[in-house]
GROMACS .gro file of C-alpha atoms in nm:
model
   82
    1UNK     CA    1   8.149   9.432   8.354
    2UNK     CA    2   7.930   9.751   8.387
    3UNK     CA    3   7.797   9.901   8.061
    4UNK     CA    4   7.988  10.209   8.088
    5UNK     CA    5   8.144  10.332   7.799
    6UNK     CA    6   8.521  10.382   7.824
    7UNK     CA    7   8.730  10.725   7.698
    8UNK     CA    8   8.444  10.985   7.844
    9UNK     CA    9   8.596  11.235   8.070
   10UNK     CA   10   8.283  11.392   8.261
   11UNK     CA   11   8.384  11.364   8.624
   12UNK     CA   12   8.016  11.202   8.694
   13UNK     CA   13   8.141  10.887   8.529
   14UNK     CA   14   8.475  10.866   8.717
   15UNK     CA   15   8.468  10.555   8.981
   16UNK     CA   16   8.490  10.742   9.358
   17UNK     CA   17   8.760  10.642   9.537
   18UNK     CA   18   8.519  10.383   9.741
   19UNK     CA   19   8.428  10.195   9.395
   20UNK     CA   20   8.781  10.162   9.374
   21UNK     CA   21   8.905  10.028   9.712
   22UNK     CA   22   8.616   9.758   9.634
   23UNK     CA   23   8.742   9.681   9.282
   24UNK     CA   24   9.099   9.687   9.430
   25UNK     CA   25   8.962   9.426   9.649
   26UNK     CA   26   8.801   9.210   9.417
   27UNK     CA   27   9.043   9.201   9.139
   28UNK     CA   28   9.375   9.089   9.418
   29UNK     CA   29   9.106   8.831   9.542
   30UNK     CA   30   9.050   8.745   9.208
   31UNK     CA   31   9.394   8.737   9.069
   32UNK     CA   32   9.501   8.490   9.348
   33UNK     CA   33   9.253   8.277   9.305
   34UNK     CA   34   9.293   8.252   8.959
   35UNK     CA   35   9.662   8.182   9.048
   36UNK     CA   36   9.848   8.471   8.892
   37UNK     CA   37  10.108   8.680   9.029
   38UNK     CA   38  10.106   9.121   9.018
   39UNK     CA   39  10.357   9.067   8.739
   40UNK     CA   40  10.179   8.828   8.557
   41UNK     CA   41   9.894   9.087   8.540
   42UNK     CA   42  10.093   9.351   8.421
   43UNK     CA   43  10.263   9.130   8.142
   44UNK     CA   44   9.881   8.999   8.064
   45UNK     CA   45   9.778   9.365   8.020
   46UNK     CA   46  10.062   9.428   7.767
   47UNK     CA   47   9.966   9.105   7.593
   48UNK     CA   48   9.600   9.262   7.544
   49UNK     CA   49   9.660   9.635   7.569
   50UNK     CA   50  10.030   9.676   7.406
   51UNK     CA   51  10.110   9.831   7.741
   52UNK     CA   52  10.320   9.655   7.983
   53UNK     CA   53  10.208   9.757   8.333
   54UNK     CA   54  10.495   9.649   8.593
   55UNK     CA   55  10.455   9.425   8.893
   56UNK     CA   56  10.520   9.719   9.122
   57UNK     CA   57  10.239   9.950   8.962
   58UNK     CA   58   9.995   9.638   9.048
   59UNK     CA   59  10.094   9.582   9.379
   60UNK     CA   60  10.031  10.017   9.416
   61UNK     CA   61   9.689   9.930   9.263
   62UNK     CA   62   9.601   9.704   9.485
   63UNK     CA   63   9.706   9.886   9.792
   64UNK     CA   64   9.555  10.187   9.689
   65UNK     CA   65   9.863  10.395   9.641
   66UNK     CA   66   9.867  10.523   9.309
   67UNK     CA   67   9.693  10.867   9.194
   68UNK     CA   68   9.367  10.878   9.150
   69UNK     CA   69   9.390  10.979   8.770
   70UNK     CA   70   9.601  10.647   8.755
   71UNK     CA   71   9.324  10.434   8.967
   72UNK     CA   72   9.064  10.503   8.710
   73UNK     CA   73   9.277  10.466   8.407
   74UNK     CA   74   9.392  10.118   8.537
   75UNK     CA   75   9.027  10.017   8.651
   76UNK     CA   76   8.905   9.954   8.362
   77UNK     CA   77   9.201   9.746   8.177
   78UNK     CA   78   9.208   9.515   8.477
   79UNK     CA   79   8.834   9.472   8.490
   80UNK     CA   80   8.840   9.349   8.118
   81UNK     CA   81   9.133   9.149   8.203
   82UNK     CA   82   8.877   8.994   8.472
   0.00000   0.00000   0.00000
């Protein structure tokens, strides 16, 4: 994890879209070599977070295909779940 502190909105501190594509990257590498499924992620999440991500809003993560408001509010949940 990077030191940055979560919950400040100054655009400086928001990922760019090519931090994410890496991270993207990483965590689905990660994830299947730790053996867990998209859904098991998202039930994981809600385990630690109270907030039940779904198996389809994963697989969008991965692939790049959600907003980019949603990319950087997912980033850092999944890189603590890391």
């Amino acid at each position: 994890g990077g030191g940055s502190s979560v919950g400040e909105h100054s655009d400086e501190d928001a990922p760019s879209s090519d931090d994410l594509e890496q991270f993207a990257k990483q965590f689905k590498q990660r994830r299947i070599k730790l053996g867990f499924t998209q859904a098991d992620v998202g039930l994981a999440l809600g385990t630690l977070y109270g907030n039940v991500f779904s198996q389809t809003t994963i697989c969008r993560f991965e692939a790049l295909q959600l907003s980019f408001k949603n990319m950087c509010k997912l980033k850092p949940l999944l890189n603590k779940w890391l």
